[in-house]
């Protein structure tokens, strides 16, 4: 009885569900159907439009719009050149030849090569083979020319006081030429060197003494000390007997080559050049070695250093060698065509390999007997800066 009442009570408390209005249900279905039909009709009437592509960056659009350029040709390395030139200044003028190796170094070294009596720049370049070495090591070489108007046999006037002092004569012309070439060709002013043979070697020493701020080192082949003569008569005496010349006031690395059988310039002059080169240094330690070139001559080499450092002065005495460029080529005059030893560790004065078999013709101040040399030069080290501004057309 009780349970039936409870069930009846619960049943009585349950809320009746709301009846859905037939009007509202039909309206919703009609709206949905109309929307689907409208969408289908719109698709059938309106063509499909592709979605827009994302825009490329501004740089890429400009690159795509620009016309295509042909690929740039690869720049080739500049070729080596051997040209003639003329330098003028207030003290005179000199022709010269200049060899550029064609290498792209920022500031290459510059080597001034002074020929001997009876030679020309072209002949001197062939005989020494210096252009081939310059191409290998990347240095500029200039060969000033001494005209017959200055000396009948093209000798540099190393024995004339007015030609070897500062701001005068040939020394001033050569110094002006050197500075001008350093400026024009972008050479390193701290690596400017001068070397020569016979009269050219003697002038190289005089030039280095007059302009020590311009040259970093000097090479002397069969030459005499600076100031060894005052005129032509005293020059002949110094060549035959030797003369100590003038004291060198400032240090400068120096390398000397001399043949023991030189009949034109006494080998004693080579020893005196070394003596003068050693004077400005406080203490130099000398080391002497002897050697023999295979199928060649014997030699004696003396190297002077400060402690265990680099060589500052070197003396090469070649047994049996005469008055000729050691280790040179027979393509040039006054050279020793027989092979000597090469030194690829020093780009300044290594002896080149001989080329050809043509005999050189002797001339004034050169002996007919050419010795054979050896010649591994020592390191010519030093630093100098151009202390004066370069003024084109003026000798400084």
mmCIF file of C-alpha atoms in Angstrom:
data_model
loop_
_atom_site.group_PDB
_atom_site.id
_atom_site.type_symbol
_atom_site.label_atom_id
_atom_site.label_comp_id
_atom_site.label_asym_id
_atom_site.label_seq_id
_atom_site.Cartn_x
_atom_site.Cartn_y
_atom_site.Cartn_z
ATOM 1 C CA UNK A 1 0.000 0.000 0.000
ATOM 2 C CA UNK A 2 2.797 2.292 0.981
ATOM 3 C CA UNK A 3 4.935 1.452 -2.060
ATOM 4 C CA UNK A 4 2.189 2.073 -4.453
ATOM 5 C CA UNK A 5 1.612 5.424 -2.878
ATOM 6 C CA UNK A 6 5.320 6.301 -3.182
ATOM 7 C CA UNK A 7 5.403 5.315 -6.814
ATOM 8 C CA UNK A 8 2.308 7.285 -7.343
ATOM 9 C CA UNK A 9 3.739 10.253 -5.558
ATOM 10 C CA UNK A 10 6.988 10.141 -7.621
ATOM 11 C CA UNK A 11 5.039 9.708 -10.774
ATOM 12 C CA UNK A 12 2.946 12.619 -9.777
ATOM 13 C CA UNK A 13 5.983 14.846 -9.153
ATOM 14 C CA UNK A 14 7.665 14.139 -12.615
ATOM 15 C CA UNK A 15 7.311 17.133 -14.974
ATOM 16 C CA UNK A 16 5.670 16.550 -18.309
ATOM 17 C CA UNK A 17 7.903 17.018 -21.458
ATOM 18 C CA UNK A 18 7.324 20.048 -23.615
ATOM 19 C CA UNK A 19 5.883 19.207 -26.958
ATOM 20 C CA UNK A 20 7.753 20.557 -29.967
ATOM 21 C CA UNK A 21 5.798 22.909 -32.045
ATOM 22 C CA UNK A 22 5.359 21.558 -35.542
ATOM 23 C CA UNK A 23 5.572 25.117 -36.808
ATOM 24 C CA UNK A 24 9.095 25.757 -35.412
ATOM 25 C CA UNK A 25 10.585 22.427 -36.557
ATOM 26 C CA UNK A 26 9.450 22.876 -40.096
ATOM 27 C CA UNK A 27 10.843 26.400 -40.262
ATOM 28 C CA UNK A 28 14.351 25.277 -39.212
ATOM 29 C CA UNK A 29 14.424 22.523 -41.808
ATOM 30 C CA UNK A 30 13.296 24.949 -44.488
ATOM 31 C CA UNK A 31 16.057 27.455 -43.632
ATOM 32 C CA UNK A 32 18.774 24.802 -43.692
ATOM 33 C CA UNK A 33 17.543 23.440 -46.987
ATOM 34 C CA UNK A 34 17.420 26.905 -48.553
ATOM 35 C CA UNK A 35 20.990 27.660 -47.415
ATOM 36 C CA UNK A 36 22.341 24.457 -48.937
ATOM 37 C CA UNK A 37 20.505 25.053 -52.186
ATOM 38 C CA UNK A 38 21.782 28.636 -52.371
ATOM 39 C CA UNK A 39 25.367 27.486 -51.824
ATOM 40 C CA UNK A 40 25.018 24.856 -54.569
ATOM 41 C CA UNK A 41 23.579 27.399 -56.948
ATOM 42 C CA UNK A 42 26.329 29.907 -56.184
ATOM 43 C CA UNK A 43 29.033 27.318 -56.919
ATOM 44 C CA UNK A 44 27.414 26.504 -60.218
ATOM 45 C CA UNK A 45 27.143 30.140 -61.328
ATOM 46 C CA UNK A 46 30.386 31.764 -59.942
ATOM 47 C CA UNK A 47 33.680 30.287 -61.284
ATOM 48 C CA UNK A 48 36.213 29.103 -58.758
ATOM 49 C CA UNK A 49 38.989 31.688 -57.956
ATOM 50 C CA UNK A 50 42.479 30.411 -57.091
ATOM 51 C CA UNK A 51 43.821 31.412 -53.724
ATOM 52 C CA UNK A 52 46.411 34.241 -53.901
ATOM 53 C CA UNK A 53 50.032 33.156 -53.632
ATOM 54 C CA UNK A 54 52.198 34.638 -50.870
ATOM 55 C CA UNK A 55 54.350 37.567 -52.046
ATOM 56 C CA UNK A 56 58.107 37.030 -52.443
ATOM 57 C CA UNK A 57 60.523 39.287 -50.541
ATOM 58 C CA UNK A 58 61.307 42.627 -52.169
ATOM 59 C CA UNK A 59 64.931 41.719 -53.021
ATOM 60 C CA UNK A 60 63.863 38.500 -54.736
ATOM 61 C CA UNK A 61 61.190 40.348 -56.768
ATOM 62 C CA UNK A 62 63.749 42.933 -57.913
ATOM 63 C CA UNK A 63 66.255 40.219 -58.821
ATOM 64 C CA UNK A 64 63.611 38.323 -60.815
ATOM 65 C CA UNK A 65 62.491 41.489 -62.643
ATOM 66 C CA UNK A 66 66.037 42.523 -63.601
ATOM 67 C CA UNK A 67 67.393 41.106 -66.877
ATOM 68 C CA UNK A 68 69.928 38.335 -66.530
ATOM 69 C CA UNK A 69 73.531 39.507 -66.835
ATOM 70 C CA UNK A 70 76.165 37.411 -68.508
ATOM 71 C CA UNK A 71 78.671 35.912 -66.032
ATOM 72 C CA UNK A 72 81.712 38.095 -65.427
ATOM 73 C CA UNK A 73 84.926 36.884 -66.983
ATOM 74 C CA UNK A 74 87.501 35.696 -64.475
ATOM 75 C CA UNK A 75 90.292 38.238 -64.124
ATOM 76 C CA UNK A 76 93.672 36.820 -65.008
ATOM 77 C CA UNK A 77 96.825 37.638 -63.087
ATOM 78 C CA UNK A 78 98.802 40.515 -64.639
ATOM 79 C CA UNK A 79 101.607 39.301 -66.837
ATOM 80 C CA UNK A 80 105.251 40.095 -66.180
ATOM 81 C CA UNK A 81 106.527 43.175 -67.976
ATOM 82 C CA UNK A 82 109.927 44.487 -69.036
ATOM 83 C CA UNK A 83 109.781 48.128 -70.104
ATOM 84 C CA UNK A 84 112.055 51.073 -70.768
ATOM 85 C CA UNK A 85 111.735 54.432 -69.059
ATOM 86 C CA UNK A 86 113.359 57.823 -68.668
ATOM 87 C CA UNK A 87 113.772 59.730 -65.431
ATOM 88 C CA UNK A 88 114.580 63.451 -65.324
ATOM 89 C CA UNK A 89 115.437 65.677 -62.399
ATOM 90 C CA UNK A 90 117.408 68.823 -61.686
ATOM 91 C CA UNK A 91 120.733 66.952 -61.640
ATOM 92 C CA UNK A 92 120.244 65.192 -64.954
ATOM 93 C CA UNK A 93 118.417 62.323 -66.625
ATOM 94 C CA UNK A 94 118.912 58.585 -66.997
ATOM 95 C CA UNK A 95 117.228 55.912 -69.071
ATOM 96 C CA UNK A 96 116.387 52.666 -67.324
ATOM 97 C CA UNK A 97 114.642 49.331 -67.733
ATOM 98 C CA UNK A 98 112.197 48.050 -65.158
ATOM 99 C CA UNK A 99 110.992 44.489 -64.714
ATOM 100 C CA UNK A 100 107.737 43.782 -62.880
ATOM 101 C CA UNK A 101 106.986 40.154 -62.014
ATOM 102 C CA UNK A 102 103.230 40.402 -62.531
ATOM 103 C CA UNK A 103 102.424 39.173 -59.029
ATOM 104 C CA UNK A 104 99.720 40.889 -57.033
ATOM 105 C CA UNK A 105 101.590 41.666 -53.854
ATOM 106 C CA UNK A 106 100.521 44.704 -51.886
ATOM 107 C CA UNK A 107 103.987 46.242 -51.650
ATOM 108 C CA UNK A 108 106.748 44.259 -53.398
ATOM 109 C CA UNK A 109 110.450 44.828 -52.742
ATOM 110 C CA UNK A 110 112.483 46.947 -55.174
ATOM 111 C CA UNK A 111 116.007 46.048 -56.260
ATOM 112 C CA UNK A 112 118.235 48.580 -58.060
ATOM 113 C CA UNK A 113 120.846 46.831 -60.224
ATOM 114 C CA UNK A 114 123.828 48.906 -61.417
ATOM 115 C CA UNK A 115 125.710 47.439 -64.370
ATOM 116 C CA UNK A 116 129.473 47.415 -64.836
ATOM 117 C CA UNK A 117 131.643 49.113 -67.437
ATOM 118 C CA UNK A 118 130.886 48.191 -71.037
ATOM 119 C CA UNK A 119 127.437 46.859 -70.136
ATOM 120 C CA UNK A 120 123.855 47.939 -70.743
ATOM 121 C CA UNK A 121 120.725 47.292 -68.673
ATOM 122 C CA UNK A 122 119.486 44.637 -71.111
ATOM 123 C CA UNK A 123 122.854 42.908 -71.156
ATOM 124 C CA UNK A 124 123.146 43.050 -67.375
ATOM 125 C CA UNK A 125 119.665 41.587 -66.927
ATOM 126 C CA UNK A 126 120.467 38.680 -69.247
ATOM 127 C CA UNK A 127 123.824 37.956 -67.650
ATOM 128 C CA UNK A 128 122.638 37.987 -64.051
ATOM 129 C CA UNK A 129 119.329 36.235 -64.712
ATOM 130 C CA UNK A 130 117.779 38.520 -62.126
ATOM 131 C CA UNK A 131 114.468 38.868 -63.953
ATOM 132 C CA UNK A 132 113.783 35.143 -63.667
ATOM 133 C CA UNK A 133 114.471 35.297 -59.946
ATOM 134 C CA UNK A 134 112.347 38.425 -59.598
ATOM 135 C CA UNK A 135 109.434 36.605 -61.211
ATOM 136 C CA UNK A 136 109.867 33.680 -58.825
ATOM 137 C CA UNK A 137 110.143 35.768 -55.668
ATOM 138 C CA UNK A 138 107.913 38.690 -56.609
ATOM 139 C CA UNK A 139 110.212 41.704 -56.587
ATOM 140 C CA UNK A 140 110.592 44.667 -58.927
ATOM 141 C CA UNK A 141 114.011 45.140 -60.529
ATOM 142 C CA UNK A 142 115.217 48.379 -62.103
ATOM 143 C CA UNK A 143 118.351 48.686 -64.242
ATOM 144 C CA UNK A 144 119.531 52.305 -64.609
ATOM 145 C CA UNK A 145 121.657 52.998 -67.715
ATOM 146 C CA UNK A 146 124.894 54.955 -67.758
ATOM 147 C CA UNK A 147 125.236 56.744 -71.121
ATOM 148 C CA UNK A 148 128.454 57.217 -73.058
ATOM 149 C CA UNK A 149 128.096 60.959 -72.558
ATOM 150 C CA UNK A 150 128.737 60.417 -68.838
ATOM 151 C CA UNK A 151 131.617 57.956 -69.394
ATOM 152 C CA UNK A 152 133.152 56.632 -72.647
ATOM 153 C CA UNK A 153 132.797 52.989 -71.548
ATOM 154 C CA UNK A 154 129.515 53.432 -69.642
ATOM 155 C CA UNK A 155 131.190 53.217 -66.206
ATOM 156 C CA UNK A 156 129.449 54.773 -63.249
ATOM 157 C CA UNK A 157 131.686 57.566 -61.912
ATOM 158 C CA UNK A 158 132.194 56.035 -58.477
ATOM 159 C CA UNK A 159 135.585 57.784 -58.196
ATOM 160 C CA UNK A 160 134.347 61.339 -58.797
ATOM 161 C CA UNK A 161 133.555 63.227 -55.592
ATOM 162 C CA UNK A 162 130.882 65.335 -57.280
ATOM 163 C CA UNK A 163 129.030 62.165 -58.355
ATOM 164 C CA UNK A 164 128.957 60.196 -55.117
ATOM 165 C CA UNK A 165 127.975 62.688 -52.418
ATOM 166 C CA UNK A 166 124.458 63.455 -51.312
ATOM 167 C CA UNK A 167 122.387 65.821 -53.443
ATOM 168 C CA UNK A 168 124.941 65.854 -56.217
ATOM 169 C CA UNK A 169 125.635 64.205 -59.563
ATOM 170 C CA UNK A 170 124.884 60.586 -60.341
ATOM 171 C CA UNK A 171 124.113 59.632 -56.741
ATOM 172 C CA UNK A 172 121.335 62.236 -56.617
ATOM 173 C CA UNK A 173 119.916 61.085 -59.970
ATOM 174 C CA UNK A 174 119.836 57.433 -58.868
ATOM 175 C CA UNK A 175 118.280 58.284 -55.507
ATOM 176 C CA UNK A 176 115.613 60.397 -57.211
ATOM 177 C CA UNK A 177 114.892 57.589 -59.690
ATOM 178 C CA UNK A 178 114.561 55.077 -56.854
ATOM 179 C CA UNK A 179 112.114 57.212 -54.896
ATOM 180 C CA UNK A 180 110.080 57.928 -57.995
ATOM 181 C CA UNK A 181 109.741 54.224 -58.821
ATOM 182 C CA UNK A 182 108.789 53.357 -55.236
ATOM 183 C CA UNK A 183 105.955 55.863 -55.484
ATOM 184 C CA UNK A 184 104.771 54.942 -58.988
ATOM 185 C CA UNK A 185 104.825 51.170 -58.562
ATOM 186 C CA UNK A 186 103.798 50.881 -54.924
ATOM 187 C CA UNK A 187 107.001 49.208 -53.752
ATOM 188 C CA UNK A 188 107.716 48.739 -50.067
ATOM 189 C CA UNK A 189 109.953 51.661 -48.966
ATOM 190 C CA UNK A 190 111.368 49.486 -46.180
ATOM 191 C CA UNK A 191 112.592 46.865 -48.673
ATOM 192 C CA UNK A 192 114.586 48.828 -51.226
ATOM 193 C CA UNK A 193 117.960 47.285 -52.126
ATOM 194 C CA UNK A 194 120.875 48.229 -54.350
ATOM 195 C CA UNK A 195 123.517 45.974 -55.908
ATOM 196 C CA UNK A 196 126.026 46.105 -58.719
ATOM 197 C CA UNK A 197 129.027 44.663 -60.505
ATOM 198 C CA UNK A 198 132.483 46.264 -60.653
ATOM 199 C CA UNK A 199 131.961 50.015 -61.207
ATOM 200 C CA UNK A 200 128.268 49.437 -60.498
ATOM 201 C CA UNK A 201 129.119 47.746 -57.196
ATOM 202 C CA UNK A 202 131.363 50.643 -56.200
ATOM 203 C CA UNK A 203 128.594 53.100 -57.060
ATOM 204 C CA UNK A 204 126.117 50.979 -55.081
ATOM 205 C CA UNK A 205 128.277 51.378 -51.972
ATOM 206 C CA UNK A 206 128.625 55.132 -52.544
ATOM 207 C CA UNK A 207 124.866 55.447 -53.077
ATOM 208 C CA UNK A 208 124.052 53.479 -49.924
ATOM 209 C CA UNK A 209 126.464 55.656 -47.951
ATOM 210 C CA UNK A 210 124.986 58.899 -49.290
ATOM 211 C CA UNK A 211 121.360 57.785 -48.812
ATOM 212 C CA UNK A 212 121.271 55.332 -45.903
ATOM 213 C CA UNK A 213 117.587 56.084 -45.208
ATOM 214 C CA UNK A 214 116.622 54.930 -48.701
ATOM 215 C CA UNK A 215 118.254 51.490 -48.900
ATOM 216 C CA UNK A 216 117.822 48.518 -46.587
ATOM 217 C CA UNK A 217 120.854 46.518 -47.788
ATOM 218 C CA UNK A 218 123.594 46.541 -50.408
ATOM 219 C CA UNK A 219 125.132 43.833 -52.605
ATOM 220 C CA UNK A 220 128.719 44.219 -53.872
ATOM 221 C CA UNK A 221 130.221 42.088 -56.630
ATOM 222 C CA UNK A 222 133.881 42.771 -57.451
ATOM 223 C CA UNK A 223 133.691 46.368 -56.197
ATOM 224 C CA UNK A 224 135.687 48.842 -54.128
ATOM 225 C CA UNK A 225 134.854 50.610 -50.847
ATOM 226 C CA UNK A 226 133.065 53.953 -50.976
ATOM 227 C CA UNK A 227 135.568 56.774 -51.173
ATOM 228 C CA UNK A 228 138.434 54.543 -52.337
ATOM 229 C CA UNK A 229 139.366 57.084 -55.045
ATOM 230 C CA UNK A 230 139.056 60.794 -55.787
ATOM 231 C CA UNK A 231 139.803 60.826 -59.494
ATOM 232 C CA UNK A 232 140.646 58.496 -62.361
ATOM 233 C CA UNK A 233 144.320 58.182 -61.428
ATOM 234 C CA UNK A 234 143.637 57.217 -57.818
ATOM 235 C CA UNK A 235 140.902 54.845 -59.034
ATOM 236 C CA UNK A 236 143.433 52.828 -61.065
ATOM 237 C CA UNK A 237 145.742 52.598 -58.044
ATOM 238 C CA UNK A 238 142.897 51.461 -55.775
ATOM 239 C CA UNK A 239 141.829 48.831 -58.289
ATOM 240 C CA UNK A 240 145.352 47.406 -58.460
ATOM 241 C CA UNK A 241 146.364 47.605 -54.804
ATOM 242 C CA UNK A 242 143.184 48.058 -52.818
ATOM 243 C CA UNK A 243 142.056 51.032 -50.744
ATOM 244 C CA UNK A 244 140.049 51.139 -47.481
ATOM 245 C CA UNK A 245 137.990 54.149 -48.552
ATOM 246 C CA UNK A 246 135.812 56.031 -46.094
ATOM 247 C CA UNK A 247 134.487 54.849 -42.777
ATOM 248 C CA UNK A 248 130.841 53.787 -42.822
ATOM 249 C CA UNK A 249 128.906 55.703 -40.215
ATOM 250 C CA UNK A 250 125.601 53.832 -40.175
ATOM 251 C CA UNK A 251 125.005 50.069 -40.159
ATOM 252 C CA UNK A 252 123.672 48.443 -43.302
ATOM 253 C CA UNK A 253 123.521 44.719 -44.105
ATOM 254 C CA UNK A 254 126.061 43.961 -46.827
ATOM 255 C CA UNK A 255 126.941 40.945 -48.956
ATOM 256 C CA UNK A 256 130.210 40.793 -50.901
ATOM 257 C CA UNK A 257 131.300 38.492 -53.734
ATOM 258 C CA UNK A 258 134.832 38.509 -55.099
ATOM 259 C CA UNK A 259 136.882 36.093 -57.133
ATOM 260 C CA UNK A 260 140.302 35.091 -55.852
ATOM 261 C CA UNK A 261 141.786 35.480 -59.352
ATOM 262 C CA UNK A 262 140.307 38.869 -60.162
ATOM 263 C CA UNK A 263 142.990 40.712 -62.194
ATOM 264 C CA UNK A 264 140.951 43.889 -62.658
ATOM 265 C CA UNK A 265 139.887 44.731 -59.093
ATOM 266 C CA UNK A 266 142.252 43.361 -56.473
ATOM 267 C CA UNK A 267 140.446 40.852 -54.174
ATOM 268 C CA UNK A 268 141.841 42.832 -51.250
ATOM 269 C CA UNK A 269 139.112 45.381 -51.998
ATOM 270 C CA UNK A 270 136.476 42.786 -51.181
ATOM 271 C CA UNK A 271 137.990 42.241 -47.758
ATOM 272 C CA UNK A 272 138.142 45.998 -47.187
ATOM 273 C CA UNK A 273 134.463 46.371 -48.108
ATOM 274 C CA UNK A 274 133.662 43.762 -45.457
ATOM 275 C CA UNK A 275 135.840 45.568 -42.939
ATOM 276 C CA UNK A 276 133.982 48.819 -43.494
ATOM 277 C CA UNK A 277 130.600 47.066 -43.372
ATOM 278 C CA UNK A 278 131.413 45.584 -39.955
ATOM 279 C CA UNK A 279 132.531 48.869 -38.355
ATOM 280 C CA UNK A 280 129.109 50.334 -37.429
ATOM 281 C CA UNK A 281 128.047 47.184 -35.575
ATOM 282 C CA UNK A 282 129.167 46.882 -31.933
ATOM 283 C CA UNK A 283 130.188 43.237 -31.908
ATOM 284 C CA UNK A 284 129.859 40.751 -34.722
ATOM 285 C CA UNK A 285 130.694 37.084 -34.476
ATOM 286 C CA UNK A 286 132.281 35.654 -37.609
ATOM 287 C CA UNK A 287 131.872 32.082 -38.812
ATOM 288 C CA UNK A 288 133.906 30.762 -41.714
ATOM 289 C CA UNK A 289 132.983 27.742 -43.806
ATOM 290 C CA UNK A 290 134.480 26.210 -46.916
ATOM 291 C CA UNK A 291 132.749 24.292 -49.650
ATOM 292 C CA UNK A 292 133.056 22.822 -53.090
ATOM 293 C CA UNK A 293 130.457 23.052 -55.830
ATOM 294 C CA UNK A 294 130.004 19.715 -57.628
ATOM 295 C CA UNK A 295 131.990 19.911 -60.868
ATOM 296 C CA UNK A 296 132.847 23.479 -59.903
ATOM 297 C CA UNK A 297 135.107 25.680 -57.850
ATOM 298 C CA UNK A 298 135.825 25.784 -54.160
ATOM 299 C CA UNK A 299 134.735 28.763 -52.119
ATOM 300 C CA UNK A 300 135.144 30.252 -48.679
ATOM 301 C CA UNK A 301 132.226 31.954 -47.006
ATOM 302 C CA UNK A 302 132.447 34.142 -43.899
ATOM 303 C CA UNK A 303 129.258 35.166 -42.129
ATOM 304 C CA UNK A 304 129.089 37.833 -39.422
ATOM 305 C CA UNK A 305 126.193 37.882 -36.960
ATOM 306 C CA UNK A 306 125.110 39.532 -33.748
ATOM 307 C CA UNK A 307 125.039 36.567 -31.411
ATOM 308 C CA UNK A 308 123.065 33.790 -33.031
ATOM 309 C CA UNK A 309 120.885 36.096 -35.116
ATOM 310 C CA UNK A 310 120.710 36.601 -38.849
ATOM 311 C CA UNK A 311 123.770 37.357 -40.917
ATOM 312 C CA UNK A 312 124.459 41.074 -41.268
ATOM 313 C CA UNK A 313 127.659 40.925 -43.300
ATOM 314 C CA UNK A 314 128.776 38.138 -45.649
ATOM 315 C CA UNK A 315 131.921 37.632 -47.670
ATOM 316 C CA UNK A 316 132.136 35.065 -50.470
ATOM 317 C CA UNK A 317 135.596 34.383 -51.832
ATOM 318 C CA UNK A 318 135.435 32.127 -54.892
ATOM 319 C CA UNK A 319 138.602 30.191 -55.629
ATOM 320 C CA UNK A 320 139.841 30.694 -59.189
ATOM 321 C CA UNK A 321 137.065 33.105 -60.167
ATOM 322 C CA UNK A 322 137.938 36.176 -62.208
ATOM 323 C CA UNK A 323 136.268 39.533 -62.776
ATOM 324 C CA UNK A 324 132.781 38.373 -63.769
ATOM 325 C CA UNK A 325 129.304 37.915 -62.324
ATOM 326 C CA UNK A 326 129.374 34.735 -60.293
ATOM 327 C CA UNK A 327 126.985 32.061 -61.423
ATOM 328 C CA UNK A 328 125.814 34.169 -64.353
ATOM 329 C CA UNK A 329 124.564 33.294 -67.805
ATOM 330 C CA UNK A 330 126.626 33.431 -70.973
ATOM 331 C CA UNK A 331 123.750 35.299 -72.616
ATOM 332 C CA UNK A 332 125.217 38.420 -71.025
ATOM 333 C CA UNK A 333 128.698 39.900 -71.045
ATOM 334 C CA UNK A 334 131.260 39.616 -68.246
ATOM 335 C CA UNK A 335 129.592 36.699 -66.553
ATOM 336 C CA UNK A 336 130.662 33.276 -65.423
ATOM 337 C CA UNK A 337 128.549 30.814 -67.337
ATOM 338 C CA UNK A 338 129.559 27.736 -65.387
ATOM 339 C CA UNK A 339 126.944 26.542 -62.912
ATOM 340 C CA UNK A 340 127.013 27.495 -59.285
ATOM 341 C CA UNK A 341 124.862 26.587 -56.336
ATOM 342 C CA UNK A 342 121.401 28.078 -56.096
ATOM 343 C CA UNK A 343 119.868 29.313 -52.888
ATOM 344 C CA UNK A 344 116.122 29.426 -53.076
ATOM 345 C CA UNK A 345 115.862 30.649 -49.500
ATOM 346 C CA UNK A 346 117.053 34.135 -50.375
ATOM 347 C CA UNK A 347 115.214 36.093 -53.052
ATOM 348 C CA UNK A 348 117.722 38.903 -53.373
ATOM 349 C CA UNK A 349 121.020 37.688 -54.743
ATOM 350 C CA UNK A 350 120.953 33.975 -55.516
ATOM 351 C CA UNK A 351 123.067 32.861 -58.448
ATOM 352 C CA UNK A 352 120.883 31.912 -61.425
ATOM 353 C CA UNK A 353 121.273 28.803 -63.498
ATOM 354 C CA UNK A 354 123.380 29.343 -66.599
ATOM 355 C CA UNK A 355 121.514 29.555 -69.858
ATOM 356 C CA UNK A 356 122.891 28.954 -73.357
ATOM 357 C CA UNK A 357 126.482 28.517 -74.390
ATOM 358 C CA UNK A 358 127.364 31.842 -76.010
ATOM 359 C CA UNK A 359 130.632 33.349 -74.832
ATOM 360 C CA UNK A 360 130.714 36.859 -73.448
ATOM 361 C CA UNK A 361 132.967 39.434 -75.040
ATOM 362 C CA UNK A 362 135.317 41.175 -72.592
ATOM 363 C CA UNK A 363 135.440 44.934 -72.447
ATOM 364 C CA UNK A 364 137.004 47.764 -70.465
ATOM 365 C CA UNK A 365 137.718 47.025 -66.811
ATOM 366 C CA UNK A 366 136.820 43.372 -67.237
ATOM 367 C CA UNK A 367 139.143 40.454 -67.505
ATOM 368 C CA UNK A 368 138.952 37.874 -70.238
ATOM 369 C CA UNK A 369 139.084 35.101 -67.704
ATOM 370 C CA UNK A 370 135.698 34.506 -66.148
ATOM 371 C CA UNK A 371 135.634 32.595 -62.932
ATOM 372 C CA UNK A 372 132.864 30.356 -61.806
ATOM 373 C CA UNK A 373 131.020 31.081 -58.755
ATOM 374 C CA UNK A 374 128.883 29.698 -56.232
ATOM 375 C CA UNK A 375 126.786 31.774 -54.581
ATOM 376 C CA UNK A 376 124.342 31.350 -52.098
ATOM 377 C CA UNK A 377 123.948 34.813 -50.761
ATOM 378 C CA UNK A 378 123.103 35.545 -47.197
ATOM 379 C CA UNK A 379 120.074 37.270 -45.852
ATOM 380 C CA UNK A 380 120.144 41.005 -46.457
ATOM 381 C CA UNK A 381 118.001 42.310 -43.692
ATOM 382 C CA UNK A 382 117.331 45.768 -42.480
ATOM 383 C CA UNK A 383 114.655 48.391 -42.406
ATOM 384 C CA UNK A 384 114.611 51.924 -43.687
ATOM 385 C CA UNK A 385 111.935 54.432 -44.421
ATOM 386 C CA UNK A 386 111.788 57.251 -46.893
ATOM 387 C CA UNK A 387 112.493 60.200 -44.663
ATOM 388 C CA UNK A 388 111.611 62.790 -47.289
ATOM 389 C CA UNK A 389 108.440 63.230 -49.335
ATOM 390 C CA UNK A 390 108.617 62.244 -52.958
ATOM 391 C CA UNK A 391 108.598 65.220 -55.302
ATOM 392 C CA UNK A 392 108.438 64.095 -58.931
ATOM 393 C CA UNK A 393 111.050 65.696 -61.131
ATOM 394 C CA UNK A 394 113.411 66.653 -58.323
ATOM 395 C CA UNK A 395 116.548 64.950 -57.146
ATOM 396 C CA UNK A 396 116.602 64.378 -53.425
#
